[in-house]
PDB file of C-alpha atoms in Angstrom:
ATOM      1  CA  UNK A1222      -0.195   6.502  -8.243  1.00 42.00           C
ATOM      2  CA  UNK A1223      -3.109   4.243  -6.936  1.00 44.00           C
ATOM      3  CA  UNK A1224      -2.487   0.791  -6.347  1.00 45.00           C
ATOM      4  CA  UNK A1225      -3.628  -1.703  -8.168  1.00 40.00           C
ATOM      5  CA  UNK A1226      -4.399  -5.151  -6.575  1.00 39.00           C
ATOM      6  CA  UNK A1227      -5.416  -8.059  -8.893  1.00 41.00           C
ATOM      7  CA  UNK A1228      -7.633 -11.548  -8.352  1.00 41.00           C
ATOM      8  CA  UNK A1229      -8.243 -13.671 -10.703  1.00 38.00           C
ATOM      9  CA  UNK A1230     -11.520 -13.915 -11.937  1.00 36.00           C
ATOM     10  CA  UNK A1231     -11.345 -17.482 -11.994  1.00 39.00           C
ATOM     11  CA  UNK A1232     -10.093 -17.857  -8.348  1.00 47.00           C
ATOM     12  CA  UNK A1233     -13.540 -18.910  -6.915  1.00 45.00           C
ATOM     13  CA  UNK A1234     -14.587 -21.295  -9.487  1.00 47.00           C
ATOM     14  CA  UNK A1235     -13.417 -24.180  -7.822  1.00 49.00           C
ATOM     15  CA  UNK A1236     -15.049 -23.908  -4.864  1.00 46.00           C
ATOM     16  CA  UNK A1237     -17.564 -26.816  -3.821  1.00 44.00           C
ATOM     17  CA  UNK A1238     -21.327 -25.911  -3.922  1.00 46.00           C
ATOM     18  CA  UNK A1239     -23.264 -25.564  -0.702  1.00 48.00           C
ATOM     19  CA  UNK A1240     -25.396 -28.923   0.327  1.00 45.00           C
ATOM     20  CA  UNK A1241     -28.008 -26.355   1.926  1.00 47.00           C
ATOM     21  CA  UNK A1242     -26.914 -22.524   1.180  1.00 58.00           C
ATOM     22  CA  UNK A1243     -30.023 -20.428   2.072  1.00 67.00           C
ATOM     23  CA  UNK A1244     -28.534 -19.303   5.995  1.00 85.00           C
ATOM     24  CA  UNK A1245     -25.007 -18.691   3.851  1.00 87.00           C
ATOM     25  CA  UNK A1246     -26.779 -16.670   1.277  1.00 89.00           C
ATOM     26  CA  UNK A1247     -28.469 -14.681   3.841  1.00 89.00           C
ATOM     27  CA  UNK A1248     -25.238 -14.460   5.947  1.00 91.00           C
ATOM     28  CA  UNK A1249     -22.988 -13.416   3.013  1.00 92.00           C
ATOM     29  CA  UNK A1250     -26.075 -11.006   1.328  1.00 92.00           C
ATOM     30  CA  UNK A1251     -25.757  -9.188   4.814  1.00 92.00           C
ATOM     31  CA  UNK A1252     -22.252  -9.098   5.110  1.00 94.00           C
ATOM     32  CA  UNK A1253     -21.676  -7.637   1.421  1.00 94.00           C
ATOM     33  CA  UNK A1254     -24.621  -5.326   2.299  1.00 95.00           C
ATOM     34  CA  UNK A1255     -22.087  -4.223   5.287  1.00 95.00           C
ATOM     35  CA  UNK A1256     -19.256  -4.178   3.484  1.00 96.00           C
ATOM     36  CA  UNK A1257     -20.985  -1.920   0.546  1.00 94.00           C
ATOM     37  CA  UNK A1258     -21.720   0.680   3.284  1.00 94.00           C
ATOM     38  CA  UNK A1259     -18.752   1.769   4.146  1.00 94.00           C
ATOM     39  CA  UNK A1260     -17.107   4.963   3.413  1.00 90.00           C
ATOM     40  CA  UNK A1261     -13.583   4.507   2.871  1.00 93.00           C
ATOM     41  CA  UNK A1262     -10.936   1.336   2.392  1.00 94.00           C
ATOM     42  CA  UNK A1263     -10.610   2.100   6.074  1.00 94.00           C
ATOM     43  CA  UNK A1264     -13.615   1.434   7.511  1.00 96.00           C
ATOM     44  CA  UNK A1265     -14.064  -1.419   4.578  1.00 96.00           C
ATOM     45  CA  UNK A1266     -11.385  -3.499   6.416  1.00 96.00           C
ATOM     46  CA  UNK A1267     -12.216  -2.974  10.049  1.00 96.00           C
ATOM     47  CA  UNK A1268     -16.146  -4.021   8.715  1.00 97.00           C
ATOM     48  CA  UNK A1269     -14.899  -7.084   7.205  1.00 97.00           C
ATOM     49  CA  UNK A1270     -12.410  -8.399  10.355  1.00 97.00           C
ATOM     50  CA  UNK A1271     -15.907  -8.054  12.690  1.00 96.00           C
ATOM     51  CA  UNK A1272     -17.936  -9.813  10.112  1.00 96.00           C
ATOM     52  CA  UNK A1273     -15.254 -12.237   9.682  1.00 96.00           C
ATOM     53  CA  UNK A1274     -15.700 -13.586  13.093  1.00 95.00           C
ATOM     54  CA  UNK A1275     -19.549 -13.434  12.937  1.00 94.00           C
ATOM     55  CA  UNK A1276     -19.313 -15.519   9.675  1.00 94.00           C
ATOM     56  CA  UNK A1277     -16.676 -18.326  10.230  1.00 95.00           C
ATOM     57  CA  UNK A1278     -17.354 -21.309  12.262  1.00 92.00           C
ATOM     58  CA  UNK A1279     -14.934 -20.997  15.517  1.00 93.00           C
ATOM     59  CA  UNK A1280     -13.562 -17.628  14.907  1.00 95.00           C
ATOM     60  CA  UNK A1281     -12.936 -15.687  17.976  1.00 95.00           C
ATOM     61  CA  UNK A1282     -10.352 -13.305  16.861  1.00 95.00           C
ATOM     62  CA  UNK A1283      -9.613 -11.660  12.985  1.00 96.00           C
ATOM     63  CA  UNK A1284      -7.080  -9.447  11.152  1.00 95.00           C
ATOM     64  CA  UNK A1285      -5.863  -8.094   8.159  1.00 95.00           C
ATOM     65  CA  UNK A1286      -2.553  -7.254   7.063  1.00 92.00           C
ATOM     66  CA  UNK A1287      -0.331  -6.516   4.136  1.00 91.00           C
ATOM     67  CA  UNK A1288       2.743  -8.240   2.947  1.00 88.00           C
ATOM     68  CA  UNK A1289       5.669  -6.530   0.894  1.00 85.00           C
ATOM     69  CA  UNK A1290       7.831  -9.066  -1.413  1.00 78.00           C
ATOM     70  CA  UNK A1291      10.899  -9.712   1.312  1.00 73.00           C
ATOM     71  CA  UNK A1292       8.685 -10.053   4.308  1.00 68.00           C
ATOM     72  CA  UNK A1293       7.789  -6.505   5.319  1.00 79.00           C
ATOM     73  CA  UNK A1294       4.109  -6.308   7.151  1.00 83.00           C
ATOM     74  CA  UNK A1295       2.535  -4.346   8.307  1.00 86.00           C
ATOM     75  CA  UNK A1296      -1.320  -4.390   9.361  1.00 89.00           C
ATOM     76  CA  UNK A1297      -4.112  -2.604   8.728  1.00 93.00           C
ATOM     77  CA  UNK A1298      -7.585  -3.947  10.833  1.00 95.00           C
ATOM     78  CA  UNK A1299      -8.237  -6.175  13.571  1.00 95.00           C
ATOM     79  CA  UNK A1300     -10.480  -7.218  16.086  1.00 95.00           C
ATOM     80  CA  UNK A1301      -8.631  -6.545  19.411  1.00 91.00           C
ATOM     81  CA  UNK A1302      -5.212  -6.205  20.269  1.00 86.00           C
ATOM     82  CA  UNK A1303      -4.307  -9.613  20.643  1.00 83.00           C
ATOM     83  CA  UNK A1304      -4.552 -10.244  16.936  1.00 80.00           C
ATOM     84  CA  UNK A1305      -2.597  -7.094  15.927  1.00 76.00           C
ATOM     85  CA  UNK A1306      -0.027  -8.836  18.232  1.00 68.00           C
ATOM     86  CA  UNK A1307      -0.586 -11.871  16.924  1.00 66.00           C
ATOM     87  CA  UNK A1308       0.150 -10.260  13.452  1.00 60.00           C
ATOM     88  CA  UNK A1309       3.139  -9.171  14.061  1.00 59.00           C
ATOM     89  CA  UNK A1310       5.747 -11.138  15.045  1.00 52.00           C
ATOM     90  CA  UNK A1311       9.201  -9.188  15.902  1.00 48.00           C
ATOM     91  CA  UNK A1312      12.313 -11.222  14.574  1.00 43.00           C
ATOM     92  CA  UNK A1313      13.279 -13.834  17.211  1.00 41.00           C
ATOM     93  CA  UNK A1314       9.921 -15.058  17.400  1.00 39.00           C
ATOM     94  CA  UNK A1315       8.444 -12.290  20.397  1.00 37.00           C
ATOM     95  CA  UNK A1316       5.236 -10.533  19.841  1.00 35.00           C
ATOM     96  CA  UNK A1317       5.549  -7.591  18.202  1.00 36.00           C
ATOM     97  CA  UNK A1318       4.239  -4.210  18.934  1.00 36.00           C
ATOM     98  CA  UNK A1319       3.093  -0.859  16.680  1.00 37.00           C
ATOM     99  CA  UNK A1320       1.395  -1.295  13.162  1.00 40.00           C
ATOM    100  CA  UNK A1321       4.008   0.194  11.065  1.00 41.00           C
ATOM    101  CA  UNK A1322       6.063  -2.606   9.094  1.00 44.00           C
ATOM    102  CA  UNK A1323       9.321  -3.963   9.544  1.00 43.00           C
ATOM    103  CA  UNK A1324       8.096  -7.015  11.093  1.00 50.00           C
ATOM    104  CA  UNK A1325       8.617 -10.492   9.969  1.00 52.00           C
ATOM    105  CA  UNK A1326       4.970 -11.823   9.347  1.00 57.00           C
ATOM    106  CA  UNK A1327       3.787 -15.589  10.291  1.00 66.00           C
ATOM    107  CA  UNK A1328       6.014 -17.567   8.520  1.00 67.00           C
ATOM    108  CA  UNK A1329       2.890 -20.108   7.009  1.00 73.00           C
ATOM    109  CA  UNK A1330       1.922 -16.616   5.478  1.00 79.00           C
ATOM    110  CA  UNK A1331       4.191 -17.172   2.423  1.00 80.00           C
ATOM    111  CA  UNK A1332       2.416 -19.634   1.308  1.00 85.00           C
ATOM    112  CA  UNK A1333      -0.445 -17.539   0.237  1.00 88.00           C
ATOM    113  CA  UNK A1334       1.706 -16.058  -3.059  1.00 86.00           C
ATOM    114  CA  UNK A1335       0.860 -19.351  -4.676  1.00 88.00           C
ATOM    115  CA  UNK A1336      -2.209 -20.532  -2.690  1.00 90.00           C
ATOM    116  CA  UNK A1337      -5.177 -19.274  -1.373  1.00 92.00           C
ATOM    117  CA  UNK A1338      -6.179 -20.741   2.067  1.00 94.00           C
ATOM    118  CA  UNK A1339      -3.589 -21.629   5.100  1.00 93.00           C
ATOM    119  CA  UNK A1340      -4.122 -23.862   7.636  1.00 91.00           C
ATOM    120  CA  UNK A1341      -2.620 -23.715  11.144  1.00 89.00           C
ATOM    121  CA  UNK A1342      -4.106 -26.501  12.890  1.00 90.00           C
ATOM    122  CA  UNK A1343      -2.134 -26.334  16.433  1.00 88.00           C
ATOM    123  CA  UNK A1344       0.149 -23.436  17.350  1.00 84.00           C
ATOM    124  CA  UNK A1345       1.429 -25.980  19.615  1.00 81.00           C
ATOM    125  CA  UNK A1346       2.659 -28.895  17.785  1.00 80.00           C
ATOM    126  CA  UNK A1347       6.470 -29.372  17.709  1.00 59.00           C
ATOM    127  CA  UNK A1348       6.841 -27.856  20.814  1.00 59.00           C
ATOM    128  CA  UNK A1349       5.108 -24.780  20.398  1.00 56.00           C
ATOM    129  CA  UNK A1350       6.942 -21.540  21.404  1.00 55.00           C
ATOM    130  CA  UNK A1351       6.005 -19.601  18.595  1.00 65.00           C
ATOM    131  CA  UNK A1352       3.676 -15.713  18.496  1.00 69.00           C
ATOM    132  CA  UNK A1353       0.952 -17.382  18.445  1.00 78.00           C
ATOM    133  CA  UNK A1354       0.795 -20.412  21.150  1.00 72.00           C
ATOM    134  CA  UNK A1355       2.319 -17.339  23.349  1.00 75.00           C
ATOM    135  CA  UNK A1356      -0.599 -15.649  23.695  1.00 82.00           C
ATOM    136  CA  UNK A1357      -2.865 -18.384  23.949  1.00 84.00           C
ATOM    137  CA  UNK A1358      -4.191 -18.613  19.797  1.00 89.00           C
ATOM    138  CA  UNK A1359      -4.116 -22.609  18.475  1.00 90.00           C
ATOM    139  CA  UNK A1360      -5.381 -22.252  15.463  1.00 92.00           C
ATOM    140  CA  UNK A1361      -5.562 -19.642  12.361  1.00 93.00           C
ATOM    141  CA  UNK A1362      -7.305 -19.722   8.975  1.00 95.00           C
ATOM    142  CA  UNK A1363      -5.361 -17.522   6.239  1.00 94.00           C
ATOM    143  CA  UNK A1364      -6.991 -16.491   3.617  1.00 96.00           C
ATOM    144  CA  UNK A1365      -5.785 -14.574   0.571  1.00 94.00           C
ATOM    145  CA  UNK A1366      -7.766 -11.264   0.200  1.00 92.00           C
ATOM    146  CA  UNK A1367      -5.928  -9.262  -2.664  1.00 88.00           C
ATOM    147  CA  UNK A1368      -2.394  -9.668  -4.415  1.00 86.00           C
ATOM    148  CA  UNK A1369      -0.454  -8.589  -6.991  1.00 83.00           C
ATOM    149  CA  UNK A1370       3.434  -8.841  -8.024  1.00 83.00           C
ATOM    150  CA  UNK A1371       4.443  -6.486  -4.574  1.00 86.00           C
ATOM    151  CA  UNK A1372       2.373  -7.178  -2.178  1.00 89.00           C
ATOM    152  CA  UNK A1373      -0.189  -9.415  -0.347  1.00 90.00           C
ATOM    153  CA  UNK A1374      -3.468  -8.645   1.518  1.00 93.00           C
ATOM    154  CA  UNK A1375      -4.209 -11.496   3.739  1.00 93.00           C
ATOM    155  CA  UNK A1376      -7.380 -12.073   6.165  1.00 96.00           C
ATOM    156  CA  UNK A1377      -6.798 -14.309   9.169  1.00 95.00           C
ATOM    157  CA  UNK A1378      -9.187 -15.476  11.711  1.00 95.00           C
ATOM    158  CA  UNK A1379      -7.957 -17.066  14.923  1.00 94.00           C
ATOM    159  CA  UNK A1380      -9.298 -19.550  17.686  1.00 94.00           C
ATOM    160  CA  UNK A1381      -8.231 -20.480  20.754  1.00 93.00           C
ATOM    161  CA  UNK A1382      -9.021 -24.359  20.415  1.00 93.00           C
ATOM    162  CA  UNK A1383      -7.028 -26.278  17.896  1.00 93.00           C
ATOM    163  CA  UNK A1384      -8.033 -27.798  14.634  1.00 93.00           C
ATOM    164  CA  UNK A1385     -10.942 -24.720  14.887  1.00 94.00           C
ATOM    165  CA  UNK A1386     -11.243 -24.378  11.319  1.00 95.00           C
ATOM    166  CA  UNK A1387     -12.267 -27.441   8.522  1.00 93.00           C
ATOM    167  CA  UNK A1388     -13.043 -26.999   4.976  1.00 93.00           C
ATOM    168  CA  UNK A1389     -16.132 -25.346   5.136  1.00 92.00           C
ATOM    169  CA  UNK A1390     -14.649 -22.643   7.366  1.00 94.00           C
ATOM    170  CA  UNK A1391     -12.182 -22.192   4.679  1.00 94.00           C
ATOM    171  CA  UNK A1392     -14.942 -22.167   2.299  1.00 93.00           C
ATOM    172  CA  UNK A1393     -17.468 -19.932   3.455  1.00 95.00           C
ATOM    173  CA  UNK A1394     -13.852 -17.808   4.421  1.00 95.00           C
ATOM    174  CA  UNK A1395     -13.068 -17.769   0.304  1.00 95.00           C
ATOM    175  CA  UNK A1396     -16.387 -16.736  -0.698  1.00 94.00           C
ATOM    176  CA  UNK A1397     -16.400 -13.950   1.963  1.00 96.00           C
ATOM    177  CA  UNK A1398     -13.560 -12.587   0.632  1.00 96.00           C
ATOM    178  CA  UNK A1399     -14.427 -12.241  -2.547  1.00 95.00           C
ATOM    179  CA  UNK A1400     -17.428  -9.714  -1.155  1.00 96.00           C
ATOM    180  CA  UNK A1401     -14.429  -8.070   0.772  1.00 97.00           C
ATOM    181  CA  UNK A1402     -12.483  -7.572  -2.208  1.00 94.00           C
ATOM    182  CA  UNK A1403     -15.101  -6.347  -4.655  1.00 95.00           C
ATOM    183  CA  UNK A1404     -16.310  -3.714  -1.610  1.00 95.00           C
ATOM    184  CA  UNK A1405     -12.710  -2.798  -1.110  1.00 93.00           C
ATOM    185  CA  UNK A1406     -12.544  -1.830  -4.993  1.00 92.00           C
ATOM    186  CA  UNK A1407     -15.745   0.021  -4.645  1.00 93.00           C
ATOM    187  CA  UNK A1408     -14.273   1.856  -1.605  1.00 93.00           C
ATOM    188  CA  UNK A1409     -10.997   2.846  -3.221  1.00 91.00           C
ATOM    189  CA  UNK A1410     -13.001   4.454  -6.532  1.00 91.00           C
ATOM    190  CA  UNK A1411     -15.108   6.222  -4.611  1.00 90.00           C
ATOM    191  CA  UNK A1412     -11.951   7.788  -2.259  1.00 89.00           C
ATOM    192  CA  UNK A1413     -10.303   8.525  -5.173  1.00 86.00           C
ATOM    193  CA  UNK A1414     -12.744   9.932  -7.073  1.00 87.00           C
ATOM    194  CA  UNK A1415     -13.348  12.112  -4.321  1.00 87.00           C
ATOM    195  CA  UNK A1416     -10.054  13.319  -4.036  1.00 85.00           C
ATOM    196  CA  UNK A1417      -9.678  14.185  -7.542  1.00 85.00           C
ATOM    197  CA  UNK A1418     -13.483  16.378  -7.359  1.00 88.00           C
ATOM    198  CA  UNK A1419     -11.401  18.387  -4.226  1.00 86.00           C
ATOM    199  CA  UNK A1420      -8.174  18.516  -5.968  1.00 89.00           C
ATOM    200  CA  UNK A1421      -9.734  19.869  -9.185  1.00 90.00           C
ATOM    201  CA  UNK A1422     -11.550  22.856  -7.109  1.00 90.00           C
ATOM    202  CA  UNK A1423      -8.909  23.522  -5.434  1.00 90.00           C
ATOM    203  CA  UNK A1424      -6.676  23.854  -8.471  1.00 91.00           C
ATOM    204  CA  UNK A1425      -9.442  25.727  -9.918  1.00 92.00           C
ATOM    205  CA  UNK A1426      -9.159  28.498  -7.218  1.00 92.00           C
ATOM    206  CA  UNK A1427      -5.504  28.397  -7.270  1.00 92.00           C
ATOM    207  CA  UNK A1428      -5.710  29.328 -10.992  1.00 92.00           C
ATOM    208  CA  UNK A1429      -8.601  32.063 -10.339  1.00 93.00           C
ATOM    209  CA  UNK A1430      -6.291  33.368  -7.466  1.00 93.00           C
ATOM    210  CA  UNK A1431      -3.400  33.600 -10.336  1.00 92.00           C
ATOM    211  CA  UNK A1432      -5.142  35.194 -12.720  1.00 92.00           C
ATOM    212  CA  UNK A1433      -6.636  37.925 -10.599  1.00 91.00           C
ATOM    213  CA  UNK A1434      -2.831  38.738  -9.178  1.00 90.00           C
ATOM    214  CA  UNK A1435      -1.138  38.599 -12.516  1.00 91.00           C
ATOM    215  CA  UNK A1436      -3.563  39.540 -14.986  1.00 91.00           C
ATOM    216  CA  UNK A1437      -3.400  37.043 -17.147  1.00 93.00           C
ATOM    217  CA  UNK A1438      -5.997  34.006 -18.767  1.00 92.00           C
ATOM    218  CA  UNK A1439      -6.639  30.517 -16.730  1.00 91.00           C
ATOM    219  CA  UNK A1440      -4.304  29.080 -19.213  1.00 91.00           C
ATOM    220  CA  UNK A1441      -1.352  31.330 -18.286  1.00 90.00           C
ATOM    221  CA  UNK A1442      -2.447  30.968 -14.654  1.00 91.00           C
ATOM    222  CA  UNK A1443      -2.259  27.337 -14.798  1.00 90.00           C
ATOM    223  CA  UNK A1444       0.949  27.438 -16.611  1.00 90.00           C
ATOM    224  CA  UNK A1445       2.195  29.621 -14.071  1.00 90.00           C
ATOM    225  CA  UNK A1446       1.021  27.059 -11.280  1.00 90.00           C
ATOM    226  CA  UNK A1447       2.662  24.449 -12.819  1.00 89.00           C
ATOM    227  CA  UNK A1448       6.135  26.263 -13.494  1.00 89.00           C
ATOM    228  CA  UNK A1449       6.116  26.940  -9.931  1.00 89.00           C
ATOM    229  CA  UNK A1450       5.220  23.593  -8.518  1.00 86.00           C
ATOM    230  CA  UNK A1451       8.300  22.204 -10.668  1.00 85.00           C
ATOM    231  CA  UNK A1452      10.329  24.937  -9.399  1.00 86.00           C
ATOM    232  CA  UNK A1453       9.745  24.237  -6.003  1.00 86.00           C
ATOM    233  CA  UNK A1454       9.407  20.553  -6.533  1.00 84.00           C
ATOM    234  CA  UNK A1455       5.779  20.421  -4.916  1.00 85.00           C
ATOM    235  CA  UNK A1456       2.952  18.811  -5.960  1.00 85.00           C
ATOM    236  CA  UNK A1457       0.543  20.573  -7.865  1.00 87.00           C
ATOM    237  CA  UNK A1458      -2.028  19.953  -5.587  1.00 86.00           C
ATOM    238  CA  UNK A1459      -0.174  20.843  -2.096  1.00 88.00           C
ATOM    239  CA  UNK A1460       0.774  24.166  -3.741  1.00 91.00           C
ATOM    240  CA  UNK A1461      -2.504  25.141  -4.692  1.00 90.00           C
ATOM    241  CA  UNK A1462      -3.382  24.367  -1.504  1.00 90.00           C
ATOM    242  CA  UNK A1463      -0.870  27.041   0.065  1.00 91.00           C
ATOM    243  CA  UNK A1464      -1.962  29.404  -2.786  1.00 92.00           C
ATOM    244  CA  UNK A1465      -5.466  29.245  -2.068  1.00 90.00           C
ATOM    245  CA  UNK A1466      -4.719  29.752   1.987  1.00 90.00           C
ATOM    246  CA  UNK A1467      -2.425  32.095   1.566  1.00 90.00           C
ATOM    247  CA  UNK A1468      -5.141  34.314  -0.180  1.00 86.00           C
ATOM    248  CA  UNK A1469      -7.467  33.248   2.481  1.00 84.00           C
ATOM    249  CA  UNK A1470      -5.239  34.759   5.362  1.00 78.00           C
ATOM    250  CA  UNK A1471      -5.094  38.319   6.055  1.00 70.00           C
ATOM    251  CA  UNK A1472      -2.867  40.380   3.679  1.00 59.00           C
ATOM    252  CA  UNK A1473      -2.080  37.204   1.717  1.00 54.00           C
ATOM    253  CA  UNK A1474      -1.421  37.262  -1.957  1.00 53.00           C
ATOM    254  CA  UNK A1475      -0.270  33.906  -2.499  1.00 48.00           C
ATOM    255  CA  UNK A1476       1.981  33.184  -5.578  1.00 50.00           C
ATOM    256  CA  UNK A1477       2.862  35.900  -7.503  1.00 45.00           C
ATOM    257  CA  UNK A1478       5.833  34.830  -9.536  1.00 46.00           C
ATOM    258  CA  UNK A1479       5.337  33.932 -13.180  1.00 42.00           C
TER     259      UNK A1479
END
């Protein structure tokens, strides 16, 4: 099954209209331009962390990454490898390595179930010591991207100055990532309506395949396919894959079995 992610149509409402907006509008209109572009969720995310730091006052450094209800993270785009690092704190309070979950994420990063802008104003106050101040980052601007009851998609620019980002950073960072999320949407249909058009051809010659071996009509061939993929406990789809190359290799005859 897809996932679903879910923002609140209301969520930008609030924000505070722009005393002079014509260099944002252009700025944004480009970005979401950008954004539209891309090809896949994928490439969506690494668009918007570049853009992120071409758009926000201050930014040097941006990421994304996805929280799991418990703390799991993992992430999925950044700028450079400091911010992956910076991502990804290990338990204990080291930088973390590798992009594959398990870490604990920034603790401030909880936050975001209920709101939808963090703060860090100085990595260093209280001492310091944390993932952040360790590898030279003062300041970060979270920013909730896309949530729903499981998990959390959260965009987070970074600066090496403290107190980098103000209200307007966090401003212009909301309205960006409401392009981000509507171009992340767009991205996901269209990959998924792609795979569906290649699954349903290749299903298609999987049944052809079936009738031509067993003689029977493209309902009876589909009903074989299915039988089988329950049988074996395979998806429908990866077995008509190893139908369909079966056929394709020399001598093959695929699946036979009613």
């Amino acid at each position: 099954m897809p996932k679903r992610f879910v923002v609140a149509a209301s969520e930008f409402t609030d924000l505070p209209r722009f005393p002079v907006g014509f260099e944002l509008a252009d700025a944004l209109t480009a970005a979401a331009r950008d954004l539209h572009g891309t090809n896949t969720p994928g490439d969506t995310l690494n668009t918007a962390v570049h853009l992120a730091v071409r758009l926000l006052p201050d930014a040097e450094h941006a990421g994304i990454a996805e929280i799991q209800r418990g703390g799991r993270l993992r992430t999925l785009a950044w700028t450079d490898e400091t911010v992956r690092f910076a991502a990804e704190p290990r338990q204990g309070g080291q930088s973390g390595q590798g992009v594959q979950g398990g870490h604990t994420p920034h603790p401030d990063w909880e936050r975001l179930w209920t709101t939808p802008v963090v703060h860090t104003d100085d990595s260093e106050a209280d001492g310091g010591g944390n993932a952040l101040s360790g590898i030279g980052l003062r300041s970060a601007l979270s920013l909730r991207l896309r949530a729903d009851r499981r998990r959390l998609t959260v965009l987070t620019a970074y600066a090496r100055k403290p107190q980098a980002f103000d209200e307007d950073a966090a401003r212009i960072g909301r309205l960006f990532t409401a392009h981000v999320s509507l171009a992340l949407d767009s991205a996901t249909v269209r990959e998924q309506l792609t795979e569906a058009m290649r699954t349903r051809d290749l299903i298609g010659q999987a049944t052809g395949i079936l009738m031509e071996r067993l003689d029977i009509d493209a309902a009876g061939a589909f009903e074989s396919l299915v039988k089988a993929s329950q049988r074996e406990n395979v998806k429908l789809r990866d077995l008509a894959r190893r139908i369909v190359d079966a056929h394709s290799a020399p001598g093959g005859r695929g699946v036979t079995e009613r």
